[in-house]
Short mmCIF file of C-alpha atoms in Angstrom, two decimals:
data_model
loop_
_atom_site.label_atom_id
_atom_site.label_comp_id
_atom_site.label_asym_id
_atom_site.label_seq_id
_atom_site.Cartn_x
_atom_site.Cartn_y
_atom_site.Cartn_z
CA UNK A 1 2.48 12.36 6.08
CA UNK A 2 0.78 8.95 5.99
CA UNK A 3 2.56 5.68 5.43
CA UNK A 4 0.58 2.73 4.17
CA UNK A 5 2.00 -0.78 4.45
CA UNK A 6 1.12 -4.20 3.15
CA UNK A 7 1.83 -6.88 5.74
CA UNK A 8 3.25 -10.33 4.95
CA UNK A 9 -0.13 -12.08 4.93
CA UNK A 10 -1.66 -9.48 2.60
CA UNK A 11 1.36 -9.72 0.28
CA UNK A 12 1.03 -13.51 0.16
CA UNK A 13 -2.65 -13.22 -0.82
CA UNK A 14 -1.85 -10.52 -3.39
CA UNK A 15 0.91 -12.55 -5.06
CA UNK A 16 -1.39 -15.57 -5.25
CA UNK A 17 -4.17 -13.47 -6.79
CA UNK A 18 -1.79 -11.95 -9.35
CA UNK A 19 -0.53 -15.38 -10.42
CA UNK A 20 -4.10 -16.55 -11.06
CA UNK A 21 -5.26 -13.24 -12.56
CA UNK A 22 -2.40 -12.96 -15.04
CA UNK A 23 -3.59 -16.13 -16.81
CA UNK A 24 -6.88 -14.50 -17.88
CA UNK A 25 -6.26 -10.74 -17.91
CA UNK A 26 -5.68 -9.00 -21.22
CA UNK A 27 -3.49 -6.37 -19.51
CA UNK A 28 -0.93 -8.90 -18.30
CA UNK A 29 -0.86 -10.42 -21.77
CA UNK A 30 -0.44 -6.97 -23.40
CA UNK A 31 1.19 -4.64 -20.86
CA UNK A 32 1.53 -0.94 -21.59
CA UNK A 33 4.85 0.79 -22.00
CA UNK A 34 4.69 2.63 -18.66
CA UNK A 35 3.01 0.07 -16.42
CA UNK A 36 0.42 1.26 -13.93
CA UNK A 37 -1.81 -1.76 -14.39
CA UNK A 38 -2.49 -2.20 -10.68
CA UNK A 39 -3.91 0.45 -8.35
CA UNK A 40 -3.35 0.09 -4.62
CA UNK A 41 -6.29 1.71 -2.83
CA UNK A 42 -5.76 2.42 0.87
CA UNK A 43 -8.76 3.92 2.66
CA UNK A 44 -8.22 5.05 6.26
CA UNK A 45 -11.20 4.66 8.59
CA UNK A 46 -11.70 5.49 12.23
CA UNK A 47 -10.70 1.99 13.37
CA UNK A 48 -8.32 0.75 10.68
CA UNK A 49 -7.62 0.91 6.99
CA UNK A 50 -9.14 -0.79 4.01
CA UNK A 51 -6.89 -2.13 1.24
CA UNK A 52 -7.99 -3.08 -2.24
CA UNK A 53 -5.82 -3.77 -5.26
CA UNK A 54 -7.51 -3.16 -8.59
CA UNK A 55 -6.32 -4.17 -12.04
CA UNK A 56 -6.82 -1.84 -14.99
CA UNK A 57 -9.22 -4.48 -16.42
CA UNK A 58 -11.57 -3.90 -13.47
CA UNK A 59 -10.93 -7.04 -11.43
CA UNK A 60 -9.95 -6.41 -7.82
CA UNK A 61 -9.03 -8.12 -4.58
CA UNK A 62 -9.96 -6.89 -1.12
CA UNK A 63 -7.01 -7.39 1.24
CA UNK A 64 -8.56 -5.60 4.20
CA UNK A 65 -7.67 -7.35 7.46
CA UNK A 66 -10.61 -6.47 9.69
CA UNK A 67 -9.26 -8.68 12.48
CA UNK A 68 -6.66 -5.97 13.10
CA UNK A 69 -9.41 -3.37 13.44
CA UNK A 70 -10.49 -4.89 16.75
CA UNK A 71 -7.07 -4.09 18.21
CA UNK A 72 -8.03 -0.41 18.22
CA UNK A 73 -11.30 -0.87 20.11
#
């Protein structure tokens, strides 16, 4: 089993992006009945993991912290 986490710095960036994005995104203005507007995409690599959050409208933010990747080398 894999556990993927969003650290405090990534969460801060994500919340900031959402606040800005919600002012222009049609999805946030007209949400669906079941949600699912944001996809959290974690991609494990050999030296760390990539994290992107993508809105159903197509806009996305890359929250990958490559500075942490160097800890594994």
